[in-house]
mmCIF file of C-alpha atoms in Angstrom:
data_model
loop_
_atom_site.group_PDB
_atom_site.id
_atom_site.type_symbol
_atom_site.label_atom_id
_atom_site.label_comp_id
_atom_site.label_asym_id
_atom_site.label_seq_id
_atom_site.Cartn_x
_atom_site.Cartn_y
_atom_site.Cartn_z
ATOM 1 C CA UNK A 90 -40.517 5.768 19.241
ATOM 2 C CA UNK A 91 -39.954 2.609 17.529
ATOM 3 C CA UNK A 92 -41.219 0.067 20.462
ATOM 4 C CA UNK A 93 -38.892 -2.937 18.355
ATOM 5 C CA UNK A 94 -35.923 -0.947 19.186
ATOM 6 C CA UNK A 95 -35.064 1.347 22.543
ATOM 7 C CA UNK A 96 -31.672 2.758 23.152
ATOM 8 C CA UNK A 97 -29.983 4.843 25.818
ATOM 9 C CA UNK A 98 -26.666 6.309 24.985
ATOM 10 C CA UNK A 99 -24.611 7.553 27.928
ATOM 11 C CA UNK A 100 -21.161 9.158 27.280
ATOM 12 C CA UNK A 101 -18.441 7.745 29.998
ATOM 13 C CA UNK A 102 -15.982 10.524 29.155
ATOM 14 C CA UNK A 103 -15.624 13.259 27.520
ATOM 15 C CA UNK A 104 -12.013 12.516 25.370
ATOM 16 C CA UNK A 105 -13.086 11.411 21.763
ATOM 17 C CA UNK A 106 -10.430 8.512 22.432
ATOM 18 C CA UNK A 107 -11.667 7.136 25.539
ATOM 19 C CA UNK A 108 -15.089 7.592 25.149
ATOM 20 C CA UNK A 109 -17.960 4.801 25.528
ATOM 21 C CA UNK A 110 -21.166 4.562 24.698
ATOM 22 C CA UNK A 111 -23.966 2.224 27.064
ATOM 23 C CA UNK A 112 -26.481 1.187 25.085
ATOM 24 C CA UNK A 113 -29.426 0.126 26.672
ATOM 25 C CA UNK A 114 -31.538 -3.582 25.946
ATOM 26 C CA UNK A 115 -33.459 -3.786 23.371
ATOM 27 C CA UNK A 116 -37.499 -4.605 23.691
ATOM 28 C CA UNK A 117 -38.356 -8.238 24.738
ATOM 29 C CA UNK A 118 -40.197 -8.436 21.485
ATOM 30 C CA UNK A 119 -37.233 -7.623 19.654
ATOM 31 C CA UNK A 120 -34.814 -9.765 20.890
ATOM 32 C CA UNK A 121 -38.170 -12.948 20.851
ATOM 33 C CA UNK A 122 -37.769 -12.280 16.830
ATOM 34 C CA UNK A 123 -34.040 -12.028 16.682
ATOM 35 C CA UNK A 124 -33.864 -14.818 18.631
ATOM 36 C CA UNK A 125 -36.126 -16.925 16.212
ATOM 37 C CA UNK A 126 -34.642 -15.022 12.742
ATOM 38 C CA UNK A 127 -30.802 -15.682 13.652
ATOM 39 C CA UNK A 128 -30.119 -12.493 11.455
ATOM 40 C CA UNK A 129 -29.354 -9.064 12.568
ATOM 41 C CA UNK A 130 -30.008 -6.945 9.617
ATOM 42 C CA UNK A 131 -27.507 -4.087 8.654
ATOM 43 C CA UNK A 132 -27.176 -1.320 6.193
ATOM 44 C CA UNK A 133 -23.954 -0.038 5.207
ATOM 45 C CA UNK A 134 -23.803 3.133 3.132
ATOM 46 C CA UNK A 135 -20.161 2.918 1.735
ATOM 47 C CA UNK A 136 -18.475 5.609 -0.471
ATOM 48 C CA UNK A 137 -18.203 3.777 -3.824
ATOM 49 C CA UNK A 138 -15.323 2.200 -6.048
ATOM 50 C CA UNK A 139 -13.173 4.362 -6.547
ATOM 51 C CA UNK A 140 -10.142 2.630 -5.387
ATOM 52 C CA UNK A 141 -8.153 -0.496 -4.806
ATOM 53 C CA UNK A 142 -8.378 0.728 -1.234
ATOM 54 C CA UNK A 143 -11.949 0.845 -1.471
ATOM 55 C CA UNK A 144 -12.811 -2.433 -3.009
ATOM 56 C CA UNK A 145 -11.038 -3.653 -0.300
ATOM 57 C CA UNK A 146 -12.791 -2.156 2.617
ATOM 58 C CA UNK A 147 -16.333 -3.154 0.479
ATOM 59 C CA UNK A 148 -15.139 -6.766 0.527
ATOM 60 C CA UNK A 149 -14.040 -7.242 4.017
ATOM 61 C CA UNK A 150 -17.650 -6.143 5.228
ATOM 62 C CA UNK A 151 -19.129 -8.371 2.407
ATOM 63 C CA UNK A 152 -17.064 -11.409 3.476
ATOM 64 C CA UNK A 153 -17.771 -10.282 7.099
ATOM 65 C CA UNK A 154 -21.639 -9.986 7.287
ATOM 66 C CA UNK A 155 -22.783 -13.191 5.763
ATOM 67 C CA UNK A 156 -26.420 -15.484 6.565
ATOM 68 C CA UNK A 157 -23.403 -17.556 7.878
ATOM 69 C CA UNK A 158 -22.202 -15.287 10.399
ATOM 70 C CA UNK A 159 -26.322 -14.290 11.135
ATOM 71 C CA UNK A 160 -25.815 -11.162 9.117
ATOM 72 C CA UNK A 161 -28.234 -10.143 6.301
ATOM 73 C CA UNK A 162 -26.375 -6.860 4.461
ATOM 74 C CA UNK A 163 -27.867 -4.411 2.563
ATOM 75 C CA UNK A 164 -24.919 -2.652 0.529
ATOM 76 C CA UNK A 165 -25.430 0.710 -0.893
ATOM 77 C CA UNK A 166 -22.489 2.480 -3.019
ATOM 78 C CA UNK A 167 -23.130 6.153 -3.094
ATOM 79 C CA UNK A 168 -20.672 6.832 -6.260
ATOM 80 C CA UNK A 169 -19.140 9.235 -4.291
ATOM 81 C CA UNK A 170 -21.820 11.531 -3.443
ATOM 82 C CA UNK A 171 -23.127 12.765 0.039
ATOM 83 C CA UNK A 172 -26.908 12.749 -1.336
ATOM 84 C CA UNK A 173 -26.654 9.423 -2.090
ATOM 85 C CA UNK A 174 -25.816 8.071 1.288
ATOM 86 C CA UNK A 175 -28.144 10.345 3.149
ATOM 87 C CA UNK A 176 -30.761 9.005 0.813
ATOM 88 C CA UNK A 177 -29.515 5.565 1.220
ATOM 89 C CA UNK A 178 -29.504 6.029 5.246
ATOM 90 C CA UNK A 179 -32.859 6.918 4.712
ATOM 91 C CA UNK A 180 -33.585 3.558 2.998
ATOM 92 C CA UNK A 181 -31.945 1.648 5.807
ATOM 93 C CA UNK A 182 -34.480 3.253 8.558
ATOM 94 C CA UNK A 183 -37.534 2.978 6.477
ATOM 95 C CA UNK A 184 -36.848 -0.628 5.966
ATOM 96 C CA UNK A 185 -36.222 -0.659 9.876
ATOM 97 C CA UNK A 186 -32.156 -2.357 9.670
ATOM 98 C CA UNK A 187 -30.608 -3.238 13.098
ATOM 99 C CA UNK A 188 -27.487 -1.349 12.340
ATOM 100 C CA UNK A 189 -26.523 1.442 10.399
ATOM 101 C CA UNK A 190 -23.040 1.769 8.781
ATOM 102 C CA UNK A 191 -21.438 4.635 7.361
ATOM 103 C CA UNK A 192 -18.226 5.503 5.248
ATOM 104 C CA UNK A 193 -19.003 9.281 5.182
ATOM 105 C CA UNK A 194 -18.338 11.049 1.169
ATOM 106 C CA UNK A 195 -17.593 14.073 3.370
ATOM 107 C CA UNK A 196 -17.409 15.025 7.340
ATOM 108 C CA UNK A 197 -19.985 17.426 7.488
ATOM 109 C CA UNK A 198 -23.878 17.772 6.302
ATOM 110 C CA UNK A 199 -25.006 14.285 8.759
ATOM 111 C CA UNK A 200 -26.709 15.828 11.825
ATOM 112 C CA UNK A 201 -30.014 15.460 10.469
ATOM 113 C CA UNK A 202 -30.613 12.486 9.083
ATOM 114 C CA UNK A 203 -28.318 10.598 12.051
ATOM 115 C CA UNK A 204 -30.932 12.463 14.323
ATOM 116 C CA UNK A 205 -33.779 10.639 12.347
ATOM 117 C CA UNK A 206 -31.514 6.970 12.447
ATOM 118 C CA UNK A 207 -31.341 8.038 16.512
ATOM 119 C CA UNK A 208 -35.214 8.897 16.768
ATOM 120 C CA UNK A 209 -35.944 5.523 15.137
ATOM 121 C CA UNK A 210 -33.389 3.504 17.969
ATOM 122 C CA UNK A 211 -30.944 2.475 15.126
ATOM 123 C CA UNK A 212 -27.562 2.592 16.126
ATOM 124 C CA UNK A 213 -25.183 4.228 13.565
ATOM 125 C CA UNK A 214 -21.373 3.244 13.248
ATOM 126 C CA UNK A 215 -19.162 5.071 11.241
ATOM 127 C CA UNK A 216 -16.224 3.199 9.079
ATOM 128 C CA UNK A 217 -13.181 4.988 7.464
ATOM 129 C CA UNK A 218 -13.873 8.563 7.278
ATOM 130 C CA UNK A 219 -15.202 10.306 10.269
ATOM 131 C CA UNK A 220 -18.042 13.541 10.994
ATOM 132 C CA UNK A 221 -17.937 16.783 12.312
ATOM 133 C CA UNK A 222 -21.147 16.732 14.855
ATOM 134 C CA UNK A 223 -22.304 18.916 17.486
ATOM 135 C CA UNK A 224 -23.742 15.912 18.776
ATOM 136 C CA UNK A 225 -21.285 12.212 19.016
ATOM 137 C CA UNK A 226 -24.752 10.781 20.666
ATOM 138 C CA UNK A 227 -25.644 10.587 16.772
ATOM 139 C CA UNK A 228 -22.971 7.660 16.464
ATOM 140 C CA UNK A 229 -21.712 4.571 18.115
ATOM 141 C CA UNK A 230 -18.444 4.077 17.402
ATOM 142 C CA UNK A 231 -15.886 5.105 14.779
ATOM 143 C CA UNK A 232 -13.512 2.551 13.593
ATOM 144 C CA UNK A 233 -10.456 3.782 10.833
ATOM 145 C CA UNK A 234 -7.272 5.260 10.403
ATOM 146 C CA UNK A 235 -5.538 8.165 12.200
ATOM 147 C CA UNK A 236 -5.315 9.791 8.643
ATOM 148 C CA UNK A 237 -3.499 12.749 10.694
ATOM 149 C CA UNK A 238 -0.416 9.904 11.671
ATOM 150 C CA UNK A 239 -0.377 8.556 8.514
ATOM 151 C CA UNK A 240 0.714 11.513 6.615
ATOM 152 C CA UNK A 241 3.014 12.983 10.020
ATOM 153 C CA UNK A 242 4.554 9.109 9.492
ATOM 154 C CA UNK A 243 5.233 9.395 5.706
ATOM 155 C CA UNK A 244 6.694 12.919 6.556
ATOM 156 C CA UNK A 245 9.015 10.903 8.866
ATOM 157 C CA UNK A 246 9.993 8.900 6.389
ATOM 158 C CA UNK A 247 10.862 11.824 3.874
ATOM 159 C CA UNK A 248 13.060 13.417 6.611
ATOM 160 C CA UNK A 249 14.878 10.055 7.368
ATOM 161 C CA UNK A 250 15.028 9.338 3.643
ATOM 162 C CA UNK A 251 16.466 13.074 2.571
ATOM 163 C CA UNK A 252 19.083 12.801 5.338
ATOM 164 C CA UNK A 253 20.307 9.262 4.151
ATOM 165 C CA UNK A 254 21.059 10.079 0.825
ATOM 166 C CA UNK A 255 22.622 13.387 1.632
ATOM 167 C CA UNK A 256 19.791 15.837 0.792
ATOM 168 C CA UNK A 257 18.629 17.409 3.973
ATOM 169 C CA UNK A 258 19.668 20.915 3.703
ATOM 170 C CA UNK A 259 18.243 21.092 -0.266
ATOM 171 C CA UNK A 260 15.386 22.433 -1.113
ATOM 172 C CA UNK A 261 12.730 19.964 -1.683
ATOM 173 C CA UNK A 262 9.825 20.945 -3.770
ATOM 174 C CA UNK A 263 6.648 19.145 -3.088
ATOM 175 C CA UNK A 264 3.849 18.454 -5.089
ATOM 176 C CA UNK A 265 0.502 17.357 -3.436
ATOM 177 C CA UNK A 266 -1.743 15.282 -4.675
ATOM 178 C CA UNK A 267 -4.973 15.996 -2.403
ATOM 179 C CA UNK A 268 -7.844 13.328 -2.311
ATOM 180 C CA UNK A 269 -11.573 14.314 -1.962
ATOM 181 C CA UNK A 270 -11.563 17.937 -0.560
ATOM 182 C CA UNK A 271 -13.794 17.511 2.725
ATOM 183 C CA UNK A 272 -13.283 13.704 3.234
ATOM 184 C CA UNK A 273 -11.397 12.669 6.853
ATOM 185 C CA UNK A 274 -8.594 10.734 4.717
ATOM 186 C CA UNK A 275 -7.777 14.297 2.712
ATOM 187 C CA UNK A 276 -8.041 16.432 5.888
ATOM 188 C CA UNK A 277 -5.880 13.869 7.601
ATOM 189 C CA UNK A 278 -3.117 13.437 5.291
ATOM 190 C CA UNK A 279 -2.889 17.131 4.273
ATOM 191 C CA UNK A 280 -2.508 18.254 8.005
ATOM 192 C CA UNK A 281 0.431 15.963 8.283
ATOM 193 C CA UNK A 282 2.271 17.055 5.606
ATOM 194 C CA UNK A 283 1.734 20.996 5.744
ATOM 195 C CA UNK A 284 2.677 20.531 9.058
ATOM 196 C CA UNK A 285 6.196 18.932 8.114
ATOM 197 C CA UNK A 286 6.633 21.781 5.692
ATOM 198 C CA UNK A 287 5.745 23.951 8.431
ATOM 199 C CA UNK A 288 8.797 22.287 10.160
ATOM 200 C CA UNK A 289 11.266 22.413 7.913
ATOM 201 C CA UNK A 290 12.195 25.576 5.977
ATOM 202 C CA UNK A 291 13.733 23.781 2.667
ATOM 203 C CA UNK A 292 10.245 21.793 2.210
ATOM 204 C CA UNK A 293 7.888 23.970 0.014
ATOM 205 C CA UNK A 294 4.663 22.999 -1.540
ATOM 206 C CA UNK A 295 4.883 24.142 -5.094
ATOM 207 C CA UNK A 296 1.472 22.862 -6.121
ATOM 208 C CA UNK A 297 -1.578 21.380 -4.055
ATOM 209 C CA UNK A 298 -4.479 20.018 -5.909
ATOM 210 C CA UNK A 299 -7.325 16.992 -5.713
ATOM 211 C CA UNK A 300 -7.168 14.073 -7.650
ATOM 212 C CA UNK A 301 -10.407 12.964 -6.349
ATOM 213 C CA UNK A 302 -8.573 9.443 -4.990
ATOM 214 C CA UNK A 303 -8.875 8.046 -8.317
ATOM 215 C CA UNK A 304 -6.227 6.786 -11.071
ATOM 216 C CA UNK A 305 -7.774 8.758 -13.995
ATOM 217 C CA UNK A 306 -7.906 12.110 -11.953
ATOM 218 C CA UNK A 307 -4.635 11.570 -10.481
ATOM 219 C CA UNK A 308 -2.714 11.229 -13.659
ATOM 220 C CA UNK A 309 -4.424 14.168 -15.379
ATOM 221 C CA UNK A 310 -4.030 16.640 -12.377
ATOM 222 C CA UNK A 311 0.043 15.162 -12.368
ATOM 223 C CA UNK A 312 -0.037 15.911 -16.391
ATOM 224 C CA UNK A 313 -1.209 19.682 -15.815
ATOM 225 C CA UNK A 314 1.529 20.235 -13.176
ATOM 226 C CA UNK A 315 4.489 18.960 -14.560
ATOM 227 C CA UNK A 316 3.661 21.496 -17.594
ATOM 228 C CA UNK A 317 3.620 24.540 -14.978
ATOM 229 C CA UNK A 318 5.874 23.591 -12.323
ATOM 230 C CA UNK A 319 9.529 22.535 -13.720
ATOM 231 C CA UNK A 320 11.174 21.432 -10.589
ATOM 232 C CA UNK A 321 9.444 18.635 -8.422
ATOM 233 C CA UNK A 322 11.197 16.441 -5.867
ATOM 234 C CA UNK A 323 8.570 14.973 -4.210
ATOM 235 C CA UNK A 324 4.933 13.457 -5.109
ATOM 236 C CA UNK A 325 2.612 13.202 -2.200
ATOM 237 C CA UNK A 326 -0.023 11.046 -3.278
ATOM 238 C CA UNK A 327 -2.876 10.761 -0.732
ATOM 239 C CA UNK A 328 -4.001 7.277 -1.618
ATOM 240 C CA UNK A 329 -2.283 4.905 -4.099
ATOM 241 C CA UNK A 330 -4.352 5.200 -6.962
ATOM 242 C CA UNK A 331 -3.371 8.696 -7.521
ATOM 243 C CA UNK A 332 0.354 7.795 -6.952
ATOM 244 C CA UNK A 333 -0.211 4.979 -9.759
ATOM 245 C CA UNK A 334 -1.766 7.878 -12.376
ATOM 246 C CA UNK A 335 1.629 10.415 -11.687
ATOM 247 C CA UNK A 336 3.836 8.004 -12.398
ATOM 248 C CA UNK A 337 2.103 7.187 -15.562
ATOM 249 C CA UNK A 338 2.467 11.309 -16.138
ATOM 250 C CA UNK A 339 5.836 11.456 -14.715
ATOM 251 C CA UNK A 340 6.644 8.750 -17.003
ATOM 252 C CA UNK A 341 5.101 10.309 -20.040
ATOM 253 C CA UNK A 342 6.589 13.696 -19.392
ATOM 254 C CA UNK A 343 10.332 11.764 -19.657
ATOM 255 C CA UNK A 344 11.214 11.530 -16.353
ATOM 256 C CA UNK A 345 11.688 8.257 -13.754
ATOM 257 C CA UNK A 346 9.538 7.845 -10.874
ATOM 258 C CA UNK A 347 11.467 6.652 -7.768
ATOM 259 C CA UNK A 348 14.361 8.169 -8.729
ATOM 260 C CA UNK A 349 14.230 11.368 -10.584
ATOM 261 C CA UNK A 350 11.111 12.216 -7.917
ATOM 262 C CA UNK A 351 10.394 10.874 -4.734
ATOM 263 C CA UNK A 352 6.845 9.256 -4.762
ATOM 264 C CA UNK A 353 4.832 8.788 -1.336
ATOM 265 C CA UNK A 354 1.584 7.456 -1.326
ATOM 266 C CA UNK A 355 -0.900 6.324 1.272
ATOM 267 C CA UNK A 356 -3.269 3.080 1.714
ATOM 268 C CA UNK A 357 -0.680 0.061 0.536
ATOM 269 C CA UNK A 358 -2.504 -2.275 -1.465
ATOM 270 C CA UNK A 359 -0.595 -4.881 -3.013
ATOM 271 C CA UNK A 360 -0.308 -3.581 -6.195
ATOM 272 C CA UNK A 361 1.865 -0.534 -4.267
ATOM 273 C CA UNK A 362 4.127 -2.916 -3.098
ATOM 274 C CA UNK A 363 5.041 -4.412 -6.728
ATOM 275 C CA UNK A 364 5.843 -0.804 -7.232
ATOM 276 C CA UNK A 365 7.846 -0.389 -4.404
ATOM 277 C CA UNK A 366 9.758 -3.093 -5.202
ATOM 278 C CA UNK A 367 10.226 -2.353 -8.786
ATOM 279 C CA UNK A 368 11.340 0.977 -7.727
ATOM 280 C CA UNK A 369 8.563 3.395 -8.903
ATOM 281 C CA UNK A 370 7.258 4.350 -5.392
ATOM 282 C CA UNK A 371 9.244 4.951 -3.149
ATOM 283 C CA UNK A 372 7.375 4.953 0.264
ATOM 284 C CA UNK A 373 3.890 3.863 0.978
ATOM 285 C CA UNK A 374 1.852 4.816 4.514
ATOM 286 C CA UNK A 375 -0.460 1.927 4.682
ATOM 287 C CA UNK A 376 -4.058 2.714 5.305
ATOM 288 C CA UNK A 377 -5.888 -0.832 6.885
ATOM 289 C CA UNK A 378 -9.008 -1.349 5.366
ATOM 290 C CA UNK A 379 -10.538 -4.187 6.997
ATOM 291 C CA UNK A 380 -12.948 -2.870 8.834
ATOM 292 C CA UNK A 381 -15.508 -5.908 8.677
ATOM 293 C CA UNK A 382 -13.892 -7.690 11.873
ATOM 294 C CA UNK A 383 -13.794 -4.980 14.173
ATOM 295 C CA UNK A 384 -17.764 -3.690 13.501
ATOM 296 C CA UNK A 385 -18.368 -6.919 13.698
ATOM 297 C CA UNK A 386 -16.924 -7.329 16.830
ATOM 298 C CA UNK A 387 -18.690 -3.342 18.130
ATOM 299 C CA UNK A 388 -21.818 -5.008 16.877
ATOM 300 C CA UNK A 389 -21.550 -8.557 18.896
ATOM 301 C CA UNK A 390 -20.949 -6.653 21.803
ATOM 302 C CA UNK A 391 -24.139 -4.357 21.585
ATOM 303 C CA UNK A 392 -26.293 -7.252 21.462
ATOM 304 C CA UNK A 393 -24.484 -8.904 24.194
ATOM 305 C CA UNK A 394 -25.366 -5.887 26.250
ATOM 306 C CA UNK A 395 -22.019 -4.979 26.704
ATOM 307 C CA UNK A 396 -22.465 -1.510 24.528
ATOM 308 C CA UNK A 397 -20.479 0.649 27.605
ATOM 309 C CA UNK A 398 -17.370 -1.221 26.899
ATOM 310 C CA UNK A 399 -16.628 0.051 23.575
ATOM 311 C CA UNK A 400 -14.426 2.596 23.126
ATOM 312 C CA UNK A 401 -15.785 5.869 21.090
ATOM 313 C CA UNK A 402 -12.207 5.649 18.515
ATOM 314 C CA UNK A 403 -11.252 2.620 17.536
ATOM 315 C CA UNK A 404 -7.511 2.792 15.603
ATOM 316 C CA UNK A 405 -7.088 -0.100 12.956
ATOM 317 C CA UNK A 406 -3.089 -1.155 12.943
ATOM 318 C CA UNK A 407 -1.335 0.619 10.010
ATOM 319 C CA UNK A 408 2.875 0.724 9.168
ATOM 320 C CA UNK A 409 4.719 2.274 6.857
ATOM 321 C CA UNK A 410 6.691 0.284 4.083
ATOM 322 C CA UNK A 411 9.454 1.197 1.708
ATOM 323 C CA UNK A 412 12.352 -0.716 -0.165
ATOM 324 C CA UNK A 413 15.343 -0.749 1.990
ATOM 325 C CA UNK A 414 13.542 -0.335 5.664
ATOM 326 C CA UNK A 415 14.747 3.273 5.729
ATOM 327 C CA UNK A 416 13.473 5.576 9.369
ATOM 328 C CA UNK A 417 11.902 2.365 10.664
ATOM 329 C CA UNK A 418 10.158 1.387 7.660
ATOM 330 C CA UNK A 419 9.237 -1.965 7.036
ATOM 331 C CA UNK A 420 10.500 -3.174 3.972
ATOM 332 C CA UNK A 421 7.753 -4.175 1.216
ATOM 333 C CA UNK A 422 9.687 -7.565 0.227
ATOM 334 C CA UNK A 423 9.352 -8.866 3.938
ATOM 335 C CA UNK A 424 5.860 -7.899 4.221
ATOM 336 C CA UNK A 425 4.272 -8.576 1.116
ATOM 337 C CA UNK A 426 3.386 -12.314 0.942
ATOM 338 C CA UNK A 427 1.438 -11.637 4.434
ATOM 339 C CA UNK A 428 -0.864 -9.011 2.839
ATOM 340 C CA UNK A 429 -4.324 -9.960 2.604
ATOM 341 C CA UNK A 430 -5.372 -6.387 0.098
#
């Protein structure tokens, strides 16, 4: 084992929610020459660019670990591809980082090279997206959305919305927009809404299809629908980008987003909330992505020695905003001038 870095992980409890993790001190000699350096040195393997969202998340962690804040940060963008950030991961170890951080492409494929990142005493945290292991001794902490709320909370919204304007016992035909098949965000959102369908027996899904989370995709999966499928009342974006690219289809294809079909999207960036104003979206499930602060703060606390107080989930504060404030919604004109993505 690595004698510059030692760690004992102990699980408190066994609920994914409540769990902690105690991690134990690091070597004398390690500490001596972080004591002396300043910096704590840590990779983060993000995802890539594909979205407003994303660009977001990258710049909170860039603004967060700074020489200023005794960070030095090794950023690696995977272009949305699993080998990638296993092969970056692989980087971070050989080049023996403090800290691992990773916004898993996918939830499975990780239980080898996190056992190598464990072997070599380098904690792992995981931002955003989250990983099926047989093994949550791999990780430290998880810190992200419930994607599984987000999409019960815009399904919430739908059912207040259809009942306000006098459309509850229609049938509402549903188009969804997927994200990246396997990712946490996708499973997430897609749970919450089959499950609303599920619910009510006037909500079908007439077509269900990726748009990879990006603009481009978005628009020309929207394009191919509305060619096949002739009656849509509802587009279920799962991030905003993709909700941006159907209206540009919807629009193109003759018809008026907002009005002549719903459009629900996910993540709330600010550009989502000019379009909820304007009238094109009509409801968006915000997905926070400043994440820098709070690994920052998971981090802090390991090398305090305080590793057994942080929790195993850690929940980043996320609402729901519309025009008029409709089921509880918060409307976009009171919120917007506070956003900070």
């Amino acid at each position: 084992m690595n004698i510059k870095k030692i760690a004992a992980v102990s699980i408190l409890a066994a609920a994914a929610v409540t769990s902690t993790f105690a991690w134990g001190k690091k070597s004398k000699e390690k500490k001596t020459k972080k004591t002396a350096a300043k910096t704590v040195v840590v990779g983060y393997a993000q995802v890539g660019a594909e979205s407003d969202w994303r660009l977001a998340n990258t710049q909170s962690f860039k603004e967060t670990f700074t020489e200023a804040n005794g960070y030095k940060l090794i950023f690696d963008d995977a272009q949305q591809k699993q080998e990638n950030q296993i092969k970056a991961i692989r980087n971070f170890i050989q080049q023996d980082v403090d800290y691992i951080v990773v916004a898993p492409v996918v939830e499975t494929g990780w239980e080898t090279v996190l056992q190598e990142a464990k072997k070599a005493g380098i904690p792992v945290i995981l931002s955003d997206r989250q990983m099926k292991l047989s093994d949550d001794s791999l990780y430290m902490a998880w810190v992200g959305g419930n994607f599984v709320k987000e999409g019960r909370d815009a399904c919430k919204w739908l059912d207040a919305y259809l009942s306000k304007v006098g459309r509850s016992n229609e049938t509402i035909n549903i188009v969804d927009l997927q994200g990246t098949i396997g990712a946490s965000a996708q499973i997430g959102r897609t749970q919450g809404l089959e499950e609303a369908v599920r619910a009510h027996r006037n909500w079908k899904i007439v077509a269900q299809q990726t748009g990879e989370f990006t603009q481009a995709k978005g628009q020309e999966v929207m394009e191919s629908i509305l060619k096949s499928v002739d009656d849509i009342d509802v587009v279920y974006a799962e991030n905003d980008n993709m909700a941006w690219g159907a209206i540009d289809a919807i629009k193109a294809a003759g018809k008026v987003p907002g009005k002549d079909i719903i459009i629900i999207c996910f993540d709330a960036v600010n550009e989502t909330f000019n379009r909820i104003k304007s009238g094109e979206i009509n409801c968006a499930a915000e997905c926070n992505p400043l994440h820098g602060p709070r690994v920052d703060k998971i981090i802090k606390a390991i090398e305090a020695g305080m590793g057994e107080t942080i929790g195993k989930i850690q929940y980043v504060d996320e609402g729901v905003f519309d025009k008029d404030g409709v089921g509880g919604a918060v409307r976009a004109a009171d919120a917007h001038a506070s956003r900070k993505y």
